[in-house]
Amino acid sequence: MTTTHPLFDLAGQVALVTGASRGIGLASARALAQAGAQVVLCSHEAAECEAAAGALRAEGLDAQVVVADLVQRPQVDALVAQVLASHGRIDTLVCNAGAAPHMGPIATASDADWELTMTLNLRSVLWLTSAVIAHMAERRSGSVMLMSSIAGLRGNKGLGLYGLSKAALAGLARNLAVEWGPSGVRVNAVSPGVTRTEFARPLTDQPEVMQRRIALTPLRRIAEPEEIAGAVLFLASAAGGFTTGHNLVVDGGTTISDGN
C-alpha cells in the first residue's frame, strides 16, 4: 500500500495546470493528482487535453479539462471563472504553457515571433496570475509556479528570444512573491534543463548537438518530465511551504559545470 507523506499530501486541494496535454505539464498534473489534488488540465488543443485527462482518470486520478487559448485574455479570464465555478478554489497554479517559434539570432525574429513568444510565455502568465492570486489571497494560501528555463539564465545562440521571455518569467516570480507573500501566497519559478519532451525534439533529435550538451552536464543525461514534475510537487506542497521567490533549477548540473 502506497501512502503520501504528510508534507506532500494535497488531498482536498485543486490544481490548475496549463500546457497540460503532454510533456512537463502532463507529468506535473499527474504528480499533483497522485498526491491527492483535483487537477484541471488546460490546453488550446481540446482533443489532446481530453486524451491526457482520460489517461489520468484511467489511473484512478481526479482530472478535468478546460480548453483555452491563453493568448486571448477573455479566454484566460473565462478559464479562471470556470475553474472557480466548478471547484470553488484554486490552491496550486502551474503556468507551463509556452512556445518557441523562433530559432536563431534575436535580430532575425519577426514581429509575429515576438508577439507570440512574449504574449504566450509572459503576458498570458501575468493575466492568469492576476486572476488567480487574488482568490488565493482571500484564503491566505496558495502556490504558483512559473515554468521558466535554463535558457533564461545564460545567453543562447539559437533560443535567444525564448530565453528572454523565460528570464522575464523568473523576474515575475520574484516580484509576485514580494507582492503577495504577506497574503500567504507563494510564487516560484522552475527552470528545467533539456527534458525528454515533444517540445524539446528540435534539440533531442540532433545527436551531435545532444552529445555536446550531455558532455557539459555532470549527470551526463537529459531530464525526464517526471523529474521536473517532482520539483513542481515540492513547491506546491507543505514541503515547500517556506520557499518563495525562488528559481529552482533542475538541469542535472548543466549551468554549474565548467565543461569538464
mmCIF file of C-alpha atoms in Angstrom:
data_model
loop_
_atom_site.group_PDB
_atom_site.id
_atom_site.type_symbol
_atom_site.label_atom_id
_atom_site.label_comp_id
_atom_site.label_asym_id
_atom_site.label_seq_id
_atom_site.Cartn_x
_atom_site.Cartn_y
_atom_site.Cartn_z
ATOM 1 C CA MET A 1 0.000 0.000 0.000
ATOM 2 C CA THR A 2 1.351 3.398 -1.001
ATOM 3 C CA THR A 3 0.662 6.417 1.193
ATOM 4 C CA THR A 4 1.520 10.056 0.649
ATOM 5 C CA HIS A 5 3.923 11.630 3.118
ATOM 6 C CA PRO A 6 2.075 14.383 5.029
ATOM 7 C CA LEU A 7 4.470 17.032 3.725
ATOM 8 C CA PHE A 8 3.437 16.167 0.156
ATOM 9 C CA ASP A 9 -0.255 15.457 0.753
ATOM 10 C CA LEU A 10 -2.506 17.621 -1.466
ATOM 11 C CA ALA A 11 -5.813 15.943 -0.588
ATOM 12 C CA GLY A 12 -8.722 18.359 -0.867
ATOM 13 C CA GLN A 13 -6.763 20.826 -2.986
ATOM 14 C CA VAL A 14 -7.370 21.993 -6.556
ATOM 15 C CA ALA A 15 -4.540 22.440 -9.046
ATOM 16 C CA LEU A 16 -4.739 24.190 -12.416
ATOM 17 C CA VAL A 17 -2.010 23.280 -14.913
ATOM 18 C CA THR A 18 -1.639 24.990 -18.287
ATOM 19 C CA GLY A 19 0.084 23.400 -21.260
ATOM 20 C CA ALA A 20 -1.038 20.156 -19.657
ATOM 21 C CA SER A 21 -1.762 17.905 -22.624
ATOM 22 C CA ARG A 22 1.750 16.427 -22.740
ATOM 23 C CA GLY A 23 5.347 16.698 -21.558
ATOM 24 C CA ILE A 24 6.167 18.548 -18.366
ATOM 25 C CA GLY A 25 2.618 19.852 -17.993
ATOM 26 C CA LEU A 26 1.048 16.403 -18.085
ATOM 27 C CA ALA A 27 3.728 14.938 -15.814
ATOM 28 C CA SER A 28 3.094 17.773 -13.334
ATOM 29 C CA ALA A 29 -0.660 17.228 -13.436
ATOM 30 C CA ARG A 30 -0.146 13.520 -12.809
ATOM 31 C CA ALA A 31 2.208 14.125 -9.860
ATOM 32 C CA LEU A 32 -0.173 16.605 -8.251
ATOM 33 C CA ALA A 33 -3.122 14.254 -8.729
ATOM 34 C CA GLN A 34 -1.169 11.320 -7.305
ATOM 35 C CA ALA A 35 -0.601 13.471 -4.210
ATOM 36 C CA GLY A 36 -4.373 13.840 -3.868
ATOM 37 C CA ALA A 37 -5.199 17.058 -5.719
ATOM 38 C CA GLN A 38 -8.101 17.512 -8.071
ATOM 39 C CA VAL A 39 -6.356 18.641 -11.239
ATOM 40 C CA VAL A 40 -7.679 20.797 -14.065
ATOM 41 C CA LEU A 41 -5.767 20.392 -17.301
ATOM 42 C CA CYS A 42 -5.739 23.354 -19.673
ATOM 43 C CA SER A 43 -4.595 23.485 -23.289
ATOM 44 C CA HIS A 44 -5.772 25.034 -26.539
ATOM 45 C CA GLU A 45 -5.697 21.539 -28.063
ATOM 46 C CA ALA A 46 -9.031 20.074 -26.968
ATOM 47 C CA ALA A 47 -8.607 16.507 -28.238
ATOM 48 C CA GLU A 48 -5.102 16.100 -26.824
ATOM 49 C CA CYS A 49 -6.108 17.576 -23.470
ATOM 50 C CA GLU A 50 -9.165 15.325 -23.196
ATOM 51 C CA ALA A 51 -6.990 12.310 -24.024
ATOM 52 C CA ALA A 52 -4.483 13.311 -21.346
ATOM 53 C CA ALA A 53 -7.202 13.754 -18.732
ATOM 54 C CA GLY A 54 -8.725 10.429 -19.766
ATOM 55 C CA ALA A 55 -5.379 8.731 -19.203
ATOM 56 C CA LEU A 56 -5.175 10.204 -15.699
ATOM 57 C CA ARG A 57 -8.736 9.160 -14.898
ATOM 58 C CA ALA A 58 -7.922 5.637 -16.083
ATOM 59 C CA GLU A 59 -5.224 5.625 -13.393
ATOM 60 C CA GLY A 60 -7.857 6.484 -10.786
ATOM 61 C CA LEU A 61 -6.902 10.153 -10.591
ATOM 62 C CA ASP A 62 -9.226 13.167 -10.456
ATOM 63 C CA ALA A 63 -8.731 15.131 -13.681
ATOM 64 C CA GLN A 64 -10.901 17.601 -15.570
ATOM 65 C CA VAL A 65 -10.348 19.726 -18.683
ATOM 66 C CA VAL A 66 -10.878 23.368 -19.578
ATOM 67 C CA VAL A 67 -9.868 24.368 -23.103
ATOM 68 C CA ALA A 68 -8.476 27.887 -23.531
ATOM 69 C CA ASP A 69 -6.238 29.819 -25.896
ATOM 70 C CA LEU A 70 -4.101 31.756 -23.439
ATOM 71 C CA VAL A 71 -3.042 34.433 -25.920
ATOM 72 C CA GLN A 72 -6.642 35.685 -25.739
ATOM 73 C CA ARG A 73 -7.223 37.484 -22.445
ATOM 74 C CA PRO A 74 -11.014 36.883 -22.431
ATOM 75 C CA GLN A 75 -10.301 33.143 -22.603
ATOM 76 C CA VAL A 76 -7.845 33.423 -19.695
ATOM 77 C CA ASP A 77 -10.497 35.153 -17.586
ATOM 78 C CA ALA A 78 -13.098 32.585 -18.643
ATOM 79 C CA LEU A 79 -10.735 29.745 -17.716
ATOM 80 C CA VAL A 80 -10.313 31.028 -14.176
ATOM 81 C CA ALA A 81 -14.035 31.730 -13.811
ATOM 82 C CA GLN A 82 -14.905 28.219 -14.968
ATOM 83 C CA VAL A 83 -12.484 26.510 -12.597
ATOM 84 C CA LEU A 84 -13.700 28.583 -9.648
ATOM 85 C CA ALA A 85 -17.321 27.891 -10.569
ATOM 86 C CA SER A 86 -16.771 24.125 -10.799
ATOM 87 C CA HIS A 87 -14.285 23.628 -7.964
ATOM 88 C CA GLY A 88 -14.707 26.674 -5.730
ATOM 89 C CA ARG A 89 -10.994 27.290 -5.290
ATOM 90 C CA ILE A 90 -7.536 27.067 -6.855
ATOM 91 C CA ASP A 91 -4.764 26.072 -4.455
ATOM 92 C CA THR A 92 -1.980 25.472 -6.973
ATOM 93 C CA LEU A 93 -1.368 27.150 -10.321
ATOM 94 C CA VAL A 94 1.261 25.793 -12.708
ATOM 95 C CA CYS A 95 1.882 28.143 -15.648
ATOM 96 C CA ASN A 96 3.517 25.750 -18.079
ATOM 97 C CA ALA A 97 2.146 26.751 -21.488
ATOM 98 C CA GLY A 98 4.787 28.196 -23.775
ATOM 99 C CA ALA A 99 6.145 28.449 -27.291
ATOM 100 C CA ALA A 100 9.460 28.899 -29.068
ATOM 101 C CA PRO A 101 8.512 29.903 -32.617
ATOM 102 C CA HIS A 102 11.912 31.377 -33.476
ATOM 103 C CA MET A 103 15.347 29.791 -33.708
ATOM 104 C CA GLY A 104 18.487 31.788 -34.384
ATOM 105 C CA PRO A 105 19.863 35.255 -33.571
ATOM 106 C CA ILE A 106 17.363 37.529 -31.830
ATOM 107 C CA ALA A 107 17.639 40.168 -34.571
ATOM 108 C CA THR A 108 16.201 37.717 -37.107
ATOM 109 C CA ALA A 109 12.962 37.244 -35.136
ATOM 110 C CA SER A 110 9.888 38.656 -36.825
ATOM 111 C CA ASP A 111 7.285 40.841 -35.170
ATOM 112 C CA ALA A 112 4.980 37.819 -35.203
ATOM 113 C CA ASP A 113 7.637 35.749 -33.404
ATOM 114 C CA TRP A 114 7.957 38.433 -30.740
ATOM 115 C CA GLU A 115 4.192 38.740 -30.369
ATOM 116 C CA LEU A 116 3.577 35.017 -29.885
ATOM 117 C CA THR A 117 6.602 34.446 -27.644
ATOM 118 C CA MET A 118 6.014 37.352 -25.313
ATOM 119 C CA THR A 119 2.223 37.065 -25.233
ATOM 120 C CA LEU A 120 2.044 33.343 -24.514
ATOM 121 C CA ASN A 121 5.204 32.910 -22.463
ATOM 122 C CA LEU A 122 4.954 36.086 -20.389
ATOM 123 C CA ARG A 123 1.924 38.320 -20.748
ATOM 124 C CA SER A 124 -0.616 35.499 -20.502
ATOM 125 C CA VAL A 125 1.090 34.402 -17.287
ATOM 126 C CA LEU A 126 0.599 37.877 -15.843
ATOM 127 C CA TRP A 127 -3.064 37.762 -16.859
ATOM 128 C CA LEU A 128 -3.520 34.320 -15.319
ATOM 129 C CA THR A 129 -1.683 35.021 -12.087
ATOM 130 C CA SER A 130 -3.520 38.328 -11.675
ATOM 131 C CA ALA A 131 -6.827 36.491 -11.920
ATOM 132 C CA VAL A 132 -5.907 33.548 -9.688
ATOM 133 C CA ILE A 133 -3.704 35.002 -6.939
ATOM 134 C CA ALA A 134 -6.345 37.449 -5.738
ATOM 135 C CA HIS A 135 -8.592 34.474 -4.899
ATOM 136 C CA MET A 136 -5.711 32.671 -3.198
ATOM 137 C CA ALA A 137 -5.015 35.782 -1.131
ATOM 138 C CA GLU A 138 -8.602 35.822 0.135
ATOM 139 C CA ARG A 139 -7.916 32.408 1.719
ATOM 140 C CA ARG A 140 -4.350 33.433 2.618
ATOM 141 C CA SER A 141 -2.960 30.322 0.983
ATOM 142 C CA GLY A 142 -1.741 29.272 -2.437
ATOM 143 C CA SER A 143 1.249 28.228 -4.504
ATOM 144 C CA VAL A 144 2.077 29.414 -8.023
ATOM 145 C CA MET A 145 4.789 28.019 -10.275
ATOM 146 C CA LEU A 146 6.007 29.708 -13.450
ATOM 147 C CA MET A 147 7.811 27.343 -15.820
ATOM 148 C CA SER A 148 10.992 29.149 -16.795
ATOM 149 C CA SER A 149 14.099 27.558 -18.371
ATOM 150 C CA ILE A 150 17.860 27.489 -18.137
ATOM 151 C CA ALA A 151 17.662 29.392 -21.445
ATOM 152 C CA GLY A 152 16.696 32.332 -19.254
ATOM 153 C CA LEU A 153 19.844 32.025 -17.136
ATOM 154 C CA ARG A 154 22.502 32.482 -19.816
ATOM 155 C CA GLY A 155 22.952 33.542 -23.417
ATOM 156 C CA ASN A 156 21.835 31.202 -26.181
ATOM 157 C CA LYS A 157 22.702 31.484 -29.870
ATOM 158 C CA GLY A 158 19.620 29.596 -31.004
ATOM 159 C CA LEU A 159 16.894 30.365 -28.466
ATOM 160 C CA GLY A 160 17.572 33.963 -27.501
ATOM 161 C CA LEU A 161 14.027 35.252 -27.864
ATOM 162 C CA TYR A 162 12.614 32.314 -25.928
ATOM 163 C CA GLY A 163 15.330 32.855 -23.301
ATOM 164 C CA LEU A 164 14.335 36.499 -22.898
ATOM 165 C CA SER A 165 10.761 35.516 -22.141
ATOM 166 C CA LYS A 166 11.873 32.860 -19.661
ATOM 167 C CA ALA A 167 14.249 35.230 -17.882
ATOM 168 C CA ALA A 168 11.344 37.619 -17.518
ATOM 169 C CA LEU A 169 9.233 34.837 -16.009
ATOM 170 C CA ALA A 170 11.794 34.268 -13.263
ATOM 171 C CA GLY A 171 11.737 38.010 -12.574
ATOM 172 C CA LEU A 172 7.948 37.977 -12.500
ATOM 173 C CA ALA A 173 8.001 35.163 -9.943
ATOM 174 C CA ARG A 174 10.240 37.220 -7.670
ATOM 175 C CA ASN A 175 8.038 40.293 -7.973
ATOM 176 C CA LEU A 176 4.811 38.415 -7.340
ATOM 177 C CA ALA A 177 6.408 36.665 -4.361
ATOM 178 C CA VAL A 178 7.178 40.035 -2.800
ATOM 179 C CA GLU A 179 3.773 41.485 -3.625
ATOM 180 C CA TRP A 180 1.688 38.552 -2.401
ATOM 181 C CA GLY A 181 3.810 36.945 0.310
ATOM 182 C CA PRO A 182 2.116 38.964 3.074
ATOM 183 C CA SER A 183 -1.177 37.419 1.912
ATOM 184 C CA GLY A 184 0.152 33.884 2.277
ATOM 185 C CA VAL A 185 0.705 33.186 -1.423
ATOM 186 C CA ARG A 186 3.991 31.660 -2.590
ATOM 187 C CA VAL A 187 5.282 32.213 -6.137
ATOM 188 C CA ASN A 188 8.294 30.411 -7.585
ATOM 189 C CA ALA A 189 9.869 29.652 -10.947
ATOM 190 C CA VAL A 190 11.164 26.295 -12.147
ATOM 191 C CA SER A 191 13.972 26.219 -14.724
ATOM 192 C CA PRO A 192 14.386 22.831 -16.380
ATOM 193 C CA GLY A 193 17.336 21.815 -18.468
ATOM 194 C CA VAL A 194 16.808 19.836 -21.659
ATOM 195 C CA THR A 195 13.956 17.423 -20.974
ATOM 196 C CA ARG A 196 12.699 14.452 -22.964
ATOM 197 C CA THR A 197 9.533 16.037 -24.386
ATOM 198 C CA GLU A 198 7.971 16.714 -27.758
ATOM 199 C CA PHE A 199 8.741 20.406 -27.210
ATOM 200 C CA ALA A 200 12.466 19.659 -26.973
ATOM 201 C CA ARG A 201 12.653 17.403 -30.031
ATOM 202 C CA PRO A 202 14.287 20.069 -32.247
ATOM 203 C CA LEU A 203 17.256 19.628 -29.880
ATOM 204 C CA THR A 204 16.968 15.997 -28.825
ATOM 205 C CA ASP A 205 16.605 14.786 -32.433
ATOM 206 C CA GLN A 206 20.093 16.121 -33.228
ATOM 207 C CA PRO A 207 22.602 13.512 -31.960
ATOM 208 C CA GLU A 208 25.663 15.739 -32.378
ATOM 209 C CA VAL A 209 24.014 18.612 -30.503
ATOM 210 C CA MET A 210 22.898 16.313 -27.710
ATOM 211 C CA GLN A 211 26.307 14.682 -27.439
ATOM 212 C CA ARG A 212 27.842 18.086 -26.757
ATOM 213 C CA ARG A 213 25.092 19.082 -24.325
ATOM 214 C CA ILE A 214 25.289 15.845 -22.359
ATOM 215 C CA ALA A 215 29.084 16.123 -22.185
ATOM 216 C CA LEU A 216 28.608 19.509 -20.478
ATOM 217 C CA THR A 217 26.091 18.109 -17.974
ATOM 218 C CA PRO A 218 27.554 16.482 -14.850
ATOM 219 C CA LEU A 219 24.822 13.822 -14.706
ATOM 220 C CA ARG A 220 25.546 13.007 -18.380
ATOM 221 C CA ARG A 221 21.917 12.752 -19.456
ATOM 222 C CA ILE A 222 18.811 14.836 -20.046
ATOM 223 C CA ALA A 223 15.842 15.096 -17.709
ATOM 224 C CA GLU A 224 12.672 13.051 -17.743
ATOM 225 C CA PRO A 225 9.395 15.014 -17.413
ATOM 226 C CA GLU A 226 8.669 13.308 -14.088
ATOM 227 C CA GLU A 227 11.822 14.804 -12.601
ATOM 228 C CA ILE A 228 10.606 18.308 -13.356
ATOM 229 C CA ALA A 229 7.195 17.349 -12.003
ATOM 230 C CA GLY A 230 8.882 16.386 -8.733
ATOM 231 C CA ALA A 231 10.068 19.966 -8.331
ATOM 232 C CA VAL A 232 6.548 21.198 -9.034
ATOM 233 C CA LEU A 233 5.123 18.864 -6.399
ATOM 234 C CA PHE A 234 7.654 20.072 -3.834
ATOM 235 C CA LEU A 235 6.756 23.726 -4.457
ATOM 236 C CA ALA A 236 3.022 23.001 -4.378
ATOM 237 C CA SER A 237 3.160 21.133 -1.085
ATOM 238 C CA ALA A 238 3.807 21.863 2.559
ATOM 239 C CA ALA A 239 7.362 20.636 1.989
ATOM 240 C CA GLY A 240 7.967 23.859 0.062
ATOM 241 C CA GLY A 241 5.977 25.973 2.479
ATOM 242 C CA PHE A 242 8.833 28.382 3.247
ATOM 243 C CA THR A 243 10.089 28.670 -0.326
ATOM 244 C CA THR A 244 9.030 31.681 -2.355
ATOM 245 C CA GLY A 245 10.561 33.962 -4.961
ATOM 246 C CA HIS A 246 12.982 31.192 -5.883
ATOM 247 C CA ASN A 247 14.049 29.954 -9.308
ATOM 248 C CA LEU A 248 14.513 26.220 -8.834
ATOM 249 C CA VAL A 249 16.977 24.984 -11.453
ATOM 250 C CA VAL A 250 16.528 21.321 -12.425
ATOM 251 C CA ASP A 251 19.197 20.761 -15.062
ATOM 252 C CA GLY A 252 21.465 17.915 -13.996
ATOM 253 C CA GLY A 253 24.155 20.461 -13.227
ATOM 254 C CA THR A 254 24.419 21.931 -16.730
ATOM 255 C CA THR A 255 24.571 25.546 -15.569
ATOM 256 C CA ILE A 256 27.127 24.925 -12.815
ATOM 257 C CA SER A 257 29.562 22.927 -14.904
ATOM 258 C CA ASP A 258 32.851 24.274 -16.230
ATOM 259 C CA GLY A 259 32.686 21.798 -19.092
ATOM 260 C CA ASN A 260 34.838 19.105 -17.511
#
